[in-house]
XYZ file of C-alpha atoms in Angstrom:
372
model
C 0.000 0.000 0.000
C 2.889 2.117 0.706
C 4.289 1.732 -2.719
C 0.923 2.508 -4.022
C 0.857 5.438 -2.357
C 4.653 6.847 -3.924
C 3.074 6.428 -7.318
C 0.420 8.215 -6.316
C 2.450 10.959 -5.108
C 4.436 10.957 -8.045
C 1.489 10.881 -10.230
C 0.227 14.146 -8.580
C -2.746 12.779 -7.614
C -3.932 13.193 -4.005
C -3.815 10.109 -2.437
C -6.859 10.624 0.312
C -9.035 11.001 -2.583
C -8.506 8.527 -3.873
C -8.337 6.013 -1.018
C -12.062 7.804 -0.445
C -13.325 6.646 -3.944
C -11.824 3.020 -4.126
C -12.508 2.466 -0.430
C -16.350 3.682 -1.122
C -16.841 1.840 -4.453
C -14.813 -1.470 -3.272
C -17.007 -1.642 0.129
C -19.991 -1.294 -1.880
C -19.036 -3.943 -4.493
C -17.756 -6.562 -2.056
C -21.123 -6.050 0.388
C -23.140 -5.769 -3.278
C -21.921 -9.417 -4.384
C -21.462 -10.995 -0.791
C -25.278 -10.673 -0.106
C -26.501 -13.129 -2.681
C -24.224 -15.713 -1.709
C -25.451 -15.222 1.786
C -29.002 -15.679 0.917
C -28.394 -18.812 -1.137
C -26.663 -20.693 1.392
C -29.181 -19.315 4.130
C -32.307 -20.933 2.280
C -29.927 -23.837 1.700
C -29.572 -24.183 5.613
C -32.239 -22.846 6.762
C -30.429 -20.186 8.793
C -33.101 -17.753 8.745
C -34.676 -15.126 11.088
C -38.003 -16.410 12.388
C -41.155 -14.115 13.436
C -41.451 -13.238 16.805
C -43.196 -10.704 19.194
C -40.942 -8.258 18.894
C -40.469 -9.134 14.778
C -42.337 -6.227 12.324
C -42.151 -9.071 9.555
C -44.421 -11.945 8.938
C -42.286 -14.395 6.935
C -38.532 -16.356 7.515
C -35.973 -14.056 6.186
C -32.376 -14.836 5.599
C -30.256 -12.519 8.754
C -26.615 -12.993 8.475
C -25.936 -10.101 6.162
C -23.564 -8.162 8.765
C -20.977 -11.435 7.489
C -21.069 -9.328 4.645
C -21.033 -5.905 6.300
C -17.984 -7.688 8.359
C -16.387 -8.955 5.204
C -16.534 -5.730 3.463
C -15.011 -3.177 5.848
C -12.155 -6.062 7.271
C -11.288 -5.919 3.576
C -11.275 -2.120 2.942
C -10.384 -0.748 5.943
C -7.513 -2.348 7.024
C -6.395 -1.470 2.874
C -7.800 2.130 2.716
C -7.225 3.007 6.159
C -4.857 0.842 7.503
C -3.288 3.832 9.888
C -6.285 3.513 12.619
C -4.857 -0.651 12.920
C -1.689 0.844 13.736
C -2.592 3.178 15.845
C -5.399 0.850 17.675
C -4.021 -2.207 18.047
C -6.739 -3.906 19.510
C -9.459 -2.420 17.122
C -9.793 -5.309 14.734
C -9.552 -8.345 16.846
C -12.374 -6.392 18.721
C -14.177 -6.687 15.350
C -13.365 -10.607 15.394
C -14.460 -11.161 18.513
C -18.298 -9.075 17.734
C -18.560 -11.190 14.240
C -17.949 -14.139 16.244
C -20.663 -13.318 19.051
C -23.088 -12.102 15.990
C -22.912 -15.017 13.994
C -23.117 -17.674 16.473
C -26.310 -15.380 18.116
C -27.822 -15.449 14.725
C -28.158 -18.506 14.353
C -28.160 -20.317 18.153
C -29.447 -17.511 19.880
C -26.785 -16.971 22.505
C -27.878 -16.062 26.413
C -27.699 -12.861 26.974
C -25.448 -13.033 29.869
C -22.902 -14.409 27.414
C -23.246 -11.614 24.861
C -22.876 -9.538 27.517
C -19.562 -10.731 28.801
C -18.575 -10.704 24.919
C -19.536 -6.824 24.651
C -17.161 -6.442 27.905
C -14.292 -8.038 26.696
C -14.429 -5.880 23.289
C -15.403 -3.316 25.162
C -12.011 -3.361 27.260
C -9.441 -4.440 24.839
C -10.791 -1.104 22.924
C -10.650 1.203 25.919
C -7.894 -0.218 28.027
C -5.925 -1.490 25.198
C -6.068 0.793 22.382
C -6.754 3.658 25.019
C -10.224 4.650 23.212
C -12.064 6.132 26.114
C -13.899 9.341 26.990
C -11.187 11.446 28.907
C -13.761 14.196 30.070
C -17.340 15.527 29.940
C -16.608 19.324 28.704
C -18.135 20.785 32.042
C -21.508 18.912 31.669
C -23.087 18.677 35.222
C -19.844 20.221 36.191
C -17.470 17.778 35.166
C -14.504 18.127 33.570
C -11.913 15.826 33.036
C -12.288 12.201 34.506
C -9.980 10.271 36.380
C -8.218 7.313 34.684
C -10.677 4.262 36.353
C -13.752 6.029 36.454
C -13.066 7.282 32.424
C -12.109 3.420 31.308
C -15.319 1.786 33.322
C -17.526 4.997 31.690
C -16.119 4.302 28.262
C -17.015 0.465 28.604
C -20.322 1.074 29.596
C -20.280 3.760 27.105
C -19.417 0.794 24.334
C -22.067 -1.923 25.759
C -24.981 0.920 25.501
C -24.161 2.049 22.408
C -23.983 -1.570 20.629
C -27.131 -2.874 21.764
C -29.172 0.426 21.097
C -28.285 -0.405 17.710
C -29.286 -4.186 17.714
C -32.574 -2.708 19.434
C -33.429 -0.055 16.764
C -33.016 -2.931 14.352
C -36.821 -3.564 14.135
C -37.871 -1.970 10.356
C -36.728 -2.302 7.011
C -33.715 0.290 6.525
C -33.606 1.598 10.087
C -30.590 0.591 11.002
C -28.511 0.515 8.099
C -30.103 4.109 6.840
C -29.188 5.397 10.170
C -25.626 4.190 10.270
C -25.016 5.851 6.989
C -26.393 9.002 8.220
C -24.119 8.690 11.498
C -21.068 7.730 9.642
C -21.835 10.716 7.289
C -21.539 13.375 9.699
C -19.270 11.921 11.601
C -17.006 11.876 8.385
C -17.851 15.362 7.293
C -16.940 16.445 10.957
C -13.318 14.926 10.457
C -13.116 16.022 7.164
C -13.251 19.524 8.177
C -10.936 19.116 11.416
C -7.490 18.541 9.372
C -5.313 15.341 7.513
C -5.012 14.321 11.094
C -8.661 12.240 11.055
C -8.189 11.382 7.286
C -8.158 7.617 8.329
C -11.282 8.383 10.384
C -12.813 9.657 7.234
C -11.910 7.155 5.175
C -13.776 4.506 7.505
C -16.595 6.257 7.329
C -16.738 6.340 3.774
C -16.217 2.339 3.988
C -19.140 2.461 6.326
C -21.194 4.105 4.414
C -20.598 1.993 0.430
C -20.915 -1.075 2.677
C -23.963 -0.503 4.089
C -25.691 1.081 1.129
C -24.907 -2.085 -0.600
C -26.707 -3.395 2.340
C -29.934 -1.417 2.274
C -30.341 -2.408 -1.704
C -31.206 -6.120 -0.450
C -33.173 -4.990 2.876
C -35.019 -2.742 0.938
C -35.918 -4.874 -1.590
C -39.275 -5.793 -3.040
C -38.620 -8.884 -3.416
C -38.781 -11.984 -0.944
C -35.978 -13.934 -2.749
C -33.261 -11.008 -2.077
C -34.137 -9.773 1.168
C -31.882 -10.259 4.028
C -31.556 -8.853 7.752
C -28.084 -7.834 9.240
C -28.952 -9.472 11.856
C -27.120 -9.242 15.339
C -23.422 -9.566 13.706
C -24.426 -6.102 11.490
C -26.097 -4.145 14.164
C -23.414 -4.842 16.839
C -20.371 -4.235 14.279
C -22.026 -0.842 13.320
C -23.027 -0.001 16.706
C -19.462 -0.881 17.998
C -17.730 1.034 15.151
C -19.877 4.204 15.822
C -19.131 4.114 19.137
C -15.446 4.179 18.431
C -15.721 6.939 16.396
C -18.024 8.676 18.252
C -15.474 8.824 20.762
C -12.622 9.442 18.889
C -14.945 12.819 17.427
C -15.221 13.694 21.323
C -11.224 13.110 22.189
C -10.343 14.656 19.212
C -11.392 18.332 21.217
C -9.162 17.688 24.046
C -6.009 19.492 24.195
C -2.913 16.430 24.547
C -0.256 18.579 23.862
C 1.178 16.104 21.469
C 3.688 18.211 18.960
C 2.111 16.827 15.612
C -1.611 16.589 16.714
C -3.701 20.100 15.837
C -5.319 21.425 18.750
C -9.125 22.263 18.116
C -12.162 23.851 21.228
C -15.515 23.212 20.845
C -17.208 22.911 24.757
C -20.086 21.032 22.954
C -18.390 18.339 21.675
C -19.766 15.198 23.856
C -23.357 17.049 22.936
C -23.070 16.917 19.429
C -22.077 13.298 19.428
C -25.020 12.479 21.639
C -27.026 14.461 18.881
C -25.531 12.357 16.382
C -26.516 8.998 18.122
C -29.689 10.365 19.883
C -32.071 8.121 18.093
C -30.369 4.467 19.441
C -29.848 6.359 22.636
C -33.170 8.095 23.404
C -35.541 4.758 21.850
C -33.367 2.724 24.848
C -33.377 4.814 27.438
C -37.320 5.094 26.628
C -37.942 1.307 26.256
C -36.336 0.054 29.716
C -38.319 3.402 31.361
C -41.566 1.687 30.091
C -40.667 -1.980 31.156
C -39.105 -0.611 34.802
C -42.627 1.310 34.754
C -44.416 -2.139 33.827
C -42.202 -4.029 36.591
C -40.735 -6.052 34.028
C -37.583 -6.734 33.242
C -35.556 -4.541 30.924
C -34.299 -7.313 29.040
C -37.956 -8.396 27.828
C -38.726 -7.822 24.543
C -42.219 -6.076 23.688
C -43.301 -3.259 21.028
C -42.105 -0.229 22.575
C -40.103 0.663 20.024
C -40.256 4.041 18.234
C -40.490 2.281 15.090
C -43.313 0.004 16.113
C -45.518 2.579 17.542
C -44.955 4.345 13.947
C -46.185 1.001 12.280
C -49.059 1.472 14.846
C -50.273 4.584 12.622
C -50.249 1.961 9.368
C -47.336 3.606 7.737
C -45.023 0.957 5.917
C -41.776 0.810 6.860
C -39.870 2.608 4.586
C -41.819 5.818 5.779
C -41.724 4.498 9.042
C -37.607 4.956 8.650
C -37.852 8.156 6.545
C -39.863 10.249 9.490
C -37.560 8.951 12.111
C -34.337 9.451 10.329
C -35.835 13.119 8.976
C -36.523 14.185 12.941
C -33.533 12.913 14.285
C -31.402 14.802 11.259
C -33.685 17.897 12.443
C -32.007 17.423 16.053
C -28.706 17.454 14.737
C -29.561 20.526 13.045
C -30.800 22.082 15.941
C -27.485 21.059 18.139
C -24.829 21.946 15.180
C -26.851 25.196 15.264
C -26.963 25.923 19.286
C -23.323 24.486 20.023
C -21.863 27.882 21.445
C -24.244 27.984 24.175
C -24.166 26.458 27.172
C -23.697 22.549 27.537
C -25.577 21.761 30.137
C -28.507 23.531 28.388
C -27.812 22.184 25.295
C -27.583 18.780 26.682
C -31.359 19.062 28.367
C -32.644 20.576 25.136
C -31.251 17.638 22.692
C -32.597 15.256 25.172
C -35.952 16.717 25.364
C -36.132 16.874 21.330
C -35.410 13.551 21.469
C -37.894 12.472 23.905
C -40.437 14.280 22.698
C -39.836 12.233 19.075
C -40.051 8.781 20.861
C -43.346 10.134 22.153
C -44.805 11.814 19.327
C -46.238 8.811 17.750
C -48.397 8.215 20.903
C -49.840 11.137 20.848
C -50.606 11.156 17.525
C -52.226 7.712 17.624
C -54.238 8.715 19.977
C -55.732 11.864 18.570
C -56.304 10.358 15.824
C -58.523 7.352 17.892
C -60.319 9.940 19.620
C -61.356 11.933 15.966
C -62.456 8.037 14.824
């Protein structure tokens, strides 16, 4: 890759570039003729996701395409931006260890307990080993920057949250997948602007993005014979990968005093990630609320979903995904647009926004039962 990259330099043509084009268009080609494979040998096998009572679908579907997803961005990431597996050492066996857990929970069903201890081992090797953790809070309820144990056992818990809001928002056609691209698209544009420094971090996001397009052209699909689910490997991989560089987007603000790193302030930083990420965050926090509320346990499953209260007003579930993704952009809007005033207050306004979303559907539901 090195060599590649002198004949690039030679050539005069800028190498980021172009890693950013064959990275996008490789990702996308790999996922693009991975998935078909997939499906076959799932019908073969019968390894297919059956309906249950938290399912939006009525038929078996094939729901190992995060192999694919997996497949894709191993391939182009450690090629296109190799410089984040030198730099994070423990980053891709982290990534072995989740496609692992995934697969064998897709199509065993694993205990939960067990993913759980799974999701604490990545969790660690990433923040302990490859020293990805959240260093401070940028003054929000007064606190600044954390000490070294309480930061690494924040971070972890940070990790475990973040992966299974994504498996849990996994629940409509596109939802998922449509939101990781968004994620992954302002979380590249943020890098982007912020200096050569993050071009690796751009780069993956780019790989993100063509792999799970590729993805979201077989979920999306019309037809029975080429749909496939990503399944717990796909939402865990791209919940585990936005929380790395959702943290990496918050460290990125924190002064190190390292001679070759640029040195960038913006107080709102951990805000605007938790913009960026609200909707897996807030439809969480909001289902284990409800079951606590319920006295039941937070680990049951039930419809308490945002996107299951949205198929509750008999939209289909591409509009369904559309409306969510469209308010949850709207928040981000609203955050990029407030971030110079005060955290705390930006904080509680984000979080209300995105409350207010996960209960929006209710209310409409039921003004529209009392007008029947």
């Amino acid at each position: 890759m090195k060599n590649f990259e002198l004949f690039l330099s030679g050539s005069g043509i800028p190498i980021f570039y172009v890693k950013i084009g064959l990275g996008f268009v490789f990702a996308f080609l790999i996922t693009f003729f991975s998935i078909p494979t997939i499906v076959k040998i799932s019908r073969r096998k019968n390894l297919m996701d059956e309906p249950g009572i938290r399912s939006s679908h009525l038929r078996e579907i094939p729901n190992l395409g995060g192999i694919a997803i997996f497949y894709s961005i191993g391939i182009c990431a450690s090629i296109f931006a190799y410089e984040l597996f030198d730099l994070y050492k423990f980053l891709f066996a982290s990534l072995i260890i989740l496609l692992y857990v995934g697969v064998m929970d897709d199509i065993v069903v694993m205990r939960a307990y067990k993913k759980l201890v799974a999701q604490i081992v990545v969790s660690s090797l990433v923040v302990i080993g490859s020293d990805i953790r959240i260093r401070s809070l940028f003054g929000i309820l007064g606190v600044y920057e954390l000490e070294y144990f309480v930061s690494v056992v924040f971070s972890i818990i940070t990790f475990i949250i973040l992966i299974n809001a994504f498996n849990l928002i996994d629940g409509i056609d596109g939802l998922a997948g449509g939101y990781s691209v968004i994620c992954s698209a302002l979380f590249g544009i943020s890098y982007y602007r912020l200096g050569e420094y993050n071009y690796p971090l751009v780069v993956l996001s780019v790989v993100i993005i063509g792999t799970v397009l590729a993805f979201l052209y077989y979920n999306l699909s019309n037809y029975r014979t080429r749909k496939i689910f990503m399944g717990d490997t796909g939402s865990m991989l791209l919940g585990f990968l936005l929380a790395f560089t959702s943290i990496c987007f918050i460290d990125i603000f924190i002064d190190k005093n390292l001679v070759d790193v640029p040195r960038y302030h913006l107080q709102s930083a951990p805000v605007v990630a938790v913009a960026i990420l609200i909707l897996p965050i807030v439809d969480t926090l909001n289902v284990i609320f409800i079951r606590l509320y319920n006295k039941k346990s937070p680990f049951d499953a039930d419809k308490n979903h945002i996107h299951h209260k949205l198929l509750k007003l008999n939209l289909t579930h591409r509009r369904s995904t559309f409306y969510i993704i469209l308010y949850y952009l709207m928040i981000v809007g609203v955050a990029y647009y407030l971030r110079h005033i005060d955290v705390n207050l930006l904080l509680l306004v984000i979080i209300s926004l995105g409350f207010f979303g996960a209960y929006l559907p209710d209310l409409l539901y039921r003004l529209r039962n009392n007008k029947n």
